[in-house]
PDB file of C-alpha atoms and ligand atoms in Angstrom:
ATOM      1  CA  MET A 178       0.288  -0.186  -0.221  1.00  0.00           C
ATOM      2  CA  THR A 179       1.149   3.224  -0.964  1.00  0.00           C
ATOM      3  CA  LYS A 180       0.094   6.615  -0.219  1.00  0.00           C
ATOM      4  CA  GLU A 181      -0.756   7.415  -3.606  1.00  0.00           C
ATOM      5  CA  GLU A 182      -3.514   4.447  -3.460  1.00  0.00           C
ATOM      6  CA  VAL A 183      -4.729   6.135  -0.528  1.00  0.00           C
ATOM      7  CA  LEU A 184      -5.017   9.809  -2.098  1.00  0.00           C
ATOM      8  CA  GLY A 185      -6.743   7.855  -4.735  1.00  0.00           C
ATOM      9  CA  TRP A 186      -8.967   5.996  -2.766  1.00  0.00           C
ATOM     10  CA  LEU A 187      -9.650   9.536  -0.309  1.00  0.00           C
ATOM     11  CA  ALA A 188     -10.515  10.888  -4.374  1.00  0.00           C
ATOM     12  CA  ASP A 189     -13.292   8.944  -3.662  1.00  0.00           C
ATOM     13  CA  VAL A 190     -14.800  11.082  -0.037  1.00  0.00           C
ATOM     14  CA  THR A 191     -17.009  13.337  -1.080  1.00  0.00           C
ATOM     15  CA  ASP A 192     -18.306  16.538   1.462  1.00  0.00           C
ATOM     16  CA  PRO A 193     -21.722  16.162   3.008  1.00  0.00           C
ATOM     17  CA  GLU A 194     -22.529  19.181   2.452  1.00  0.00           C
ATOM     18  CA  VAL A 195     -21.347  19.594  -1.383  1.00  0.00           C
ATOM     19  CA  PRO A 196     -21.532  16.192  -2.510  1.00  0.00           C
ATOM     20  CA  ALA A 197     -19.940  17.643  -6.197  1.00  0.00           C
ATOM     21  CA  LEU A 198     -16.704  18.596  -4.138  1.00  0.00           C
ATOM     22  CA  THR A 199     -14.224  15.909  -2.697  1.00  0.00           C
ATOM     23  CA  ILE A 200     -11.913  16.130   0.248  1.00  0.00           C
ATOM     24  CA  LEU A 201      -8.635  16.286  -2.081  1.00  0.00           C
ATOM     25  CA  ASP A 202     -10.619  19.376  -3.704  1.00  0.00           C
ATOM     26  CA  LEU A 203     -11.368  21.082  -0.704  1.00  0.00           C
ATOM     27  CA  GLY A 204      -7.884  20.476   0.586  1.00  0.00           C
ATOM     28  CA  ILE A 205      -8.455  19.102   4.104  1.00  0.00           C
ATOM     29  CA  VAL A 206      -6.073  16.211   3.834  1.00  0.00           C
ATOM     30  CA  ARG A 207      -3.263  17.299   4.609  1.00  0.00           C
ATOM     31  CA  ASP A 208      -0.719  13.912   5.263  1.00  0.00           C
ATOM     32  CA  ILE A 209      -0.516  10.179   5.089  1.00  0.00           C
ATOM     33  CA  GLN A 210       1.104   8.045   7.041  1.00  0.00           C
ATOM     34  CA  ILE A 211       1.109   4.387   6.591  1.00  0.00           C
ATOM     35  CA  SER A 212       3.155   1.773   9.141  1.00  0.00           C
ATOM     36  CA  GLU A 213       3.289  -1.869   8.969  1.00  0.00           C
ATOM     37  CA  ASN A 214       4.019  -4.657  11.183  1.00  0.00           C
ATOM     38  CA  ASN A 215       3.430  -7.584  12.149  1.00  0.00           C
ATOM     39  CA  GLU A 216      -0.532  -7.067  13.230  1.00  0.00           C
ATOM     40  CA  GLY A 217      -0.592  -5.627  10.097  1.00  0.00           C
ATOM     41  CA  THR A 218      -0.830  -2.305   7.929  1.00  0.00           C
ATOM     42  CA  THR A 219      -1.914   1.251  10.024  1.00  0.00           C
ATOM     43  CA  VAL A 220      -3.272   4.174   7.708  1.00  0.00           C
ATOM     44  CA  LYS A 221      -2.960   7.376   9.257  1.00  0.00           C
ATOM     45  CA  VAL A 222      -4.740  10.426   8.105  1.00  0.00           C
ATOM     46  CA  TRP A 223      -4.829  13.671   9.454  1.00  0.00           C
ATOM     47  CA  ILE A 224      -7.536  16.032   8.305  1.00  0.00           C
ATOM     48  CA  THR A 225      -7.867  20.135   9.060  1.00  0.00           C
ATOM     49  CA  PRO A 226     -11.595  20.968   9.245  1.00  0.00           C
ATOM     50  CA  THR A 227     -12.890  23.693   7.305  1.00  0.00           C
ATOM     51  CA  TYR A 228     -14.726  25.366  10.025  1.00  0.00           C
ATOM     52  CA  SER A 229     -13.815  24.856  13.676  1.00  0.00           C
ATOM     53  CA  GLY A 230     -16.393  22.857  15.048  1.00  0.00           C
ATOM     54  CA  CYS A 231     -18.082  21.917  11.490  1.00  0.00           C
ATOM     55  CA  PRO A 232     -20.004  19.180  12.433  1.00  0.00           C
ATOM     56  CA  ALA A 233     -19.383  17.599   8.472  1.00  0.00           C
ATOM     57  CA  MET A 234     -16.019  16.614  10.098  1.00  0.00           C
ATOM     58  CA  ASP A 235     -17.622  13.438  11.500  1.00  0.00           C
ATOM     59  CA  VAL A 236     -19.421  12.405   8.345  1.00  0.00           C
ATOM     60  CA  ILE A 237     -16.388  12.831   6.890  1.00  0.00           C
ATOM     61  CA  ALA A 238     -14.318  11.131   8.874  1.00  0.00           C
ATOM     62  CA  ILE A 239     -17.133   7.677   7.982  1.00  0.00           C
ATOM     63  CA  GLY A 240     -16.523   8.625   4.637  1.00  0.00           C
ATOM     64  CA  ILE A 241     -12.745   8.212   5.179  1.00  0.00           C
ATOM     65  CA  ARG A 242     -12.823   4.998   7.178  1.00  0.00           C
ATOM     66  CA  MET A 243     -15.223   3.458   3.887  1.00  0.00           C
ATOM     67  CA  ALA A 244     -13.258   4.760   1.540  1.00  0.00           C
ATOM     68  CA  LEU A 245     -10.588   2.461   2.752  1.00  0.00           C
ATOM     69  CA  ALA A 246     -11.492  -0.088   4.667  1.00  0.00           C
ATOM     70  CA  GLY A 247     -13.398  -0.778   0.709  1.00  0.00           C
ATOM     71  CA  HIS A 248      -9.711  -1.267  -0.357  1.00  0.00           C
ATOM     72  CA  GLY A 249      -8.340  -3.563   2.807  1.00  0.00           C
ATOM     73  CA  ALA A 250      -6.711  -0.589   4.885  1.00  0.00           C
ATOM     74  CA  HIS A 251      -9.090  -1.773   7.774  1.00  0.00           C
ATOM     75  CA  LYS A 252      -7.041   0.020  10.483  1.00  0.00           C
ATOM     76  CA  VAL A 253      -7.656   3.726   9.879  1.00  0.00           C
ATOM     77  CA  GLU A 254      -6.706   6.412  12.536  1.00  0.00           C
ATOM     78  CA  ILE A 255      -7.850  10.111  11.760  1.00  0.00           C
ATOM     79  CA  GLU A 256      -5.943  13.141  13.500  1.00  0.00           C
ATOM     80  CA  GLN A 257      -7.470  16.414  13.256  1.00  0.00           C
ATOM     81  CA  GLN A 258      -4.710  18.936  12.743  1.00  0.00           C
ATOM     82  CA  MET A 259      -6.014  22.354  13.911  1.00  0.00           C
ATOM     83  CA  SER A 260      -3.184  24.203  12.701  1.00  0.00           C
ATOM     84  CA  PRO A 261      -2.294  26.062  10.778  1.00  0.00           C
ATOM     85  CA  ALA A 262      -6.259  26.550  10.024  1.00  0.00           C
ATOM     86  CA  TRP A 263      -7.706  25.828   7.211  1.00  0.00           C
ATOM     87  CA  THR A 264      -8.449  28.339   4.272  1.00  0.00           C
ATOM     88  CA  THR A 265      -9.963  28.629   1.044  1.00  0.00           C
ATOM     89  CA  ASP A 266      -6.679  29.020  -0.437  1.00  0.00           C
ATOM     90  CA  TRP A 267      -5.963  24.913  -0.089  1.00  0.00           C
ATOM     91  CA  MET A 268      -9.116  24.661  -2.417  1.00  0.00           C
ATOM     92  CA  THR A 269      -7.730  23.562  -6.110  1.00  0.00           C
ATOM     93  CA  GLU A 270      -9.109  25.809  -9.277  1.00  0.00           C
ATOM     94  CA  ASP A 271     -11.213  22.277 -10.342  1.00  0.00           C
ATOM     95  CA  GLY A 272     -12.712  22.166  -6.440  1.00  0.00           C
ATOM     96  CA  LYS A 273     -13.875  26.590  -7.144  1.00  0.00           C
ATOM     97  CA  ARG A 274     -15.092  25.558 -10.493  1.00  0.00           C
ATOM     98  CA  LYS A 275     -17.017  22.365  -9.618  1.00  0.00           C
ATOM     99  CA  LEU A 276     -18.438  24.295  -6.048  1.00  0.00           C
ATOM    100  CA  LYS A 277     -19.637  27.218  -8.835  1.00  0.00           C
ATOM    101  CA  GLU A 278     -21.188  24.642 -10.562  1.00  0.00           C
ATOM    102  CA  TYR A 279     -22.687  23.174  -8.113  1.00  0.00           C
ATOM    103  CA  GLY A 280     -24.501  26.528  -7.904  1.00  0.00           C
ATOM    104  CA  ILE A 281     -22.425  27.425  -5.086  1.00  0.00           C
ATOM    105  CA  ALA A 282     -20.317  31.219  -5.441  1.00  0.00           C
ATOM    106  CA  PRO A 283     -17.052  30.149  -5.012  1.00  0.00           C
ATOM    107  CA  PRO A 284     -14.578  31.854  -2.222  1.00  0.00           C
ATOM    108  CA  ASN A 285     -13.200  34.449  -3.635  1.00  0.00           C
ATOM    109  CA  ARG A 286     -10.334  36.221  -1.331  1.00  0.00           C
ATOM    110  CA  LYS A 287      -9.788  39.055  -3.260  1.00  0.00           C
ATOM    111  CA  ALA A 288     -13.092  40.734  -2.096  1.00  0.00           C
ATOM    112  CA  PHE A 289     -12.689  39.550   0.879  1.00  0.00           C
ATOM    113  CA  GLN A 290      -9.199  41.426   1.942  1.00  0.00           C
ATOM    114  CA  SER A 291     -10.817  44.399   0.603  1.00  0.00           C
ATOM    115  CA  LEU A 292     -13.782  44.151   2.769  1.00  0.00           C
ATOM    116  CA  GLY A 293     -13.743  47.627   4.213  1.00  0.00           C
ATOM    117  CA  LEU A 294     -15.641  48.409   7.584  1.00  0.00           C
ATOM    118  CA  PHE A 295     -19.094  49.785   6.180  1.00  0.00           C
ATOM    119  CA  GLU A 296     -18.354  47.725   2.629  1.00  0.00           C
ATOM    120  CA  GLU A 297     -20.244  44.480   2.151  1.00  0.00           C
ATOM    121  CA  GLU A 298     -17.969  41.775   0.048  1.00  0.00           C
ATOM    122  CA  VAL A 299     -18.969  41.882  -3.861  1.00  0.00           C
ATOM    123  CA  ILE A 300     -20.631  38.005  -4.395  1.00  0.00           C
ATOM    124  CA  ALA A 301     -20.805  36.955  -7.692  1.00  0.00           C
ATOM    125  CA  CYS A 302     -24.830  34.770  -8.529  1.00  0.00           C
ATOM    126  CA  PRO A 303     -23.568  31.539  -9.712  1.00  0.00           C
ATOM    127  CA  ARG A 304     -26.010  31.124 -12.011  1.00  0.00           C
ATOM    128  CA  CYS A 305     -26.232  34.389 -13.926  1.00  0.00           C
ATOM    129  CA  GLY A 306     -22.773  36.244 -12.865  1.00  0.00           C
ATOM    130  CA  SER A 307     -24.997  39.190 -11.563  1.00  0.00           C
ATOM    131  CA  GLU A 308     -23.165  41.470  -8.766  1.00  0.00           C
ATOM    132  CA  ASP A 309     -26.123  42.714  -7.806  1.00  0.00           C
ATOM    133  CA  THR A 310     -26.638  40.303  -4.747  1.00  0.00           C
ATOM    134  CA  GLU A 311     -28.041  40.766  -1.369  1.00  0.00           C
ATOM    135  CA  LEU A 312     -26.362  39.054   1.943  1.00  0.00           C
ATOM    136  CA  VAL A 313     -29.421  37.319   3.176  1.00  0.00           C
ATOM    137  CA  SER A 314     -27.666  35.557   5.996  1.00  0.00           C
ATOM    138  CA  GLN A 315     -24.247  35.354   7.433  1.00  0.00           C
ATOM    139  CA  PHE A 316     -24.981  31.925   8.855  1.00  0.00           C
ATOM    140  CA  GLY A 317     -26.322  29.485   5.629  1.00  0.00           C
ATOM    141  CA  PRO A 318     -27.373  25.594   6.587  1.00  0.00           C
ATOM    142  CA  THR A 319     -24.092  25.545   7.792  1.00  0.00           C
ATOM    143  CA  SER A 320     -21.880  27.623   9.479  1.00  0.00           C
ATOM    144  CA  CYS A 321     -19.215  27.286   6.751  1.00  0.00           C
ATOM    145  CA  LYS A 322     -21.639  28.961   4.200  1.00  0.00           C
ATOM    146  CA  ALA A 323     -23.312  32.262   4.026  1.00  0.00           C
ATOM    147  CA  LEU A 324     -27.168  32.824   2.183  1.00  0.00           C
ATOM    148  CA  TYR A 325     -27.336  35.361  -0.788  1.00  0.00           C
ATOM    149  CA  LYS A 326     -29.899  36.477  -3.065  1.00  0.00           C
ATOM    150  CA  CYS A 327     -29.301  37.563  -6.585  1.00  0.00           C
ATOM    151  CA  LEU A 328     -31.245  40.505  -7.392  1.00  0.00           C
ATOM    152  CA  THR A 329     -30.841  40.254 -11.115  1.00  0.00           C
ATOM    153  CA  CYS A 330     -32.271  36.258 -11.562  1.00  0.00           C
ATOM    154  CA  LYS A 331     -33.967  36.565  -8.134  1.00  0.00           C
ATOM    155  CA  GLU A 332     -32.779  33.234  -7.067  1.00  0.00           C
ATOM    156  CA  PRO A 333     -30.803  32.694  -3.963  1.00  0.00           C
ATOM    157  CA  PHE A 334     -27.596  30.555  -3.258  1.00  0.00           C
ATOM    158  CA  GLU A 335     -24.995  29.730  -0.283  1.00  0.00           C
ATOM    159  CA  HIS A 336     -21.449  31.163  -0.843  1.00  0.00           C
ATOM    160  CA  PHE A 337     -18.519  29.140   0.427  1.00  0.00           C
ATOM    161  CA  LYS A 338     -17.024  31.843   2.836  1.00  0.00           C
ATOM    162  CA  CYS A 339     -13.798  33.048   3.195  1.00  0.00           C
ATOM    163  CA  HIS A 340     -12.279  32.549   6.856  1.00  0.00           C
TER     164      HIS A 340
HETATM  165 ZN1  LIG B 516     -28.332  35.648 -10.783  1.00  0.00          ZN
END
């Protein structure tokens, strides 16, 4: 068993909140260690939560165990690495594209950084591209996402927050 193989199997594990994204797209898999002893092979996986207290992490951990067990790796240890904290920069370009196709506005670091005290972050609608959008709720269905409404096509959408 190699790290590359394990990485390939982890590509089947999706984010329960955004099933279009794999945990590799999100960039939350930080390290993999494979150790062998006479009791067999142990795979250790380090993951960094996208948001502290993100309930999806438990579901992701179960997904990792199931994916690896399907390939014969039954001894799996999952460690949560809290530092350095996950940032949306770790998300792959592919991941950001999939997020948009899924109808969620991808993180926009530039908009986030230029955010002044009285300015609001400009988030383009993932459906029509209009920047005429308004924040409905800072906290969407989960704490990782904010809820927006597009004033052009009148559709609500979720935005994956930068943090
Ligand atoms: Zn729109």
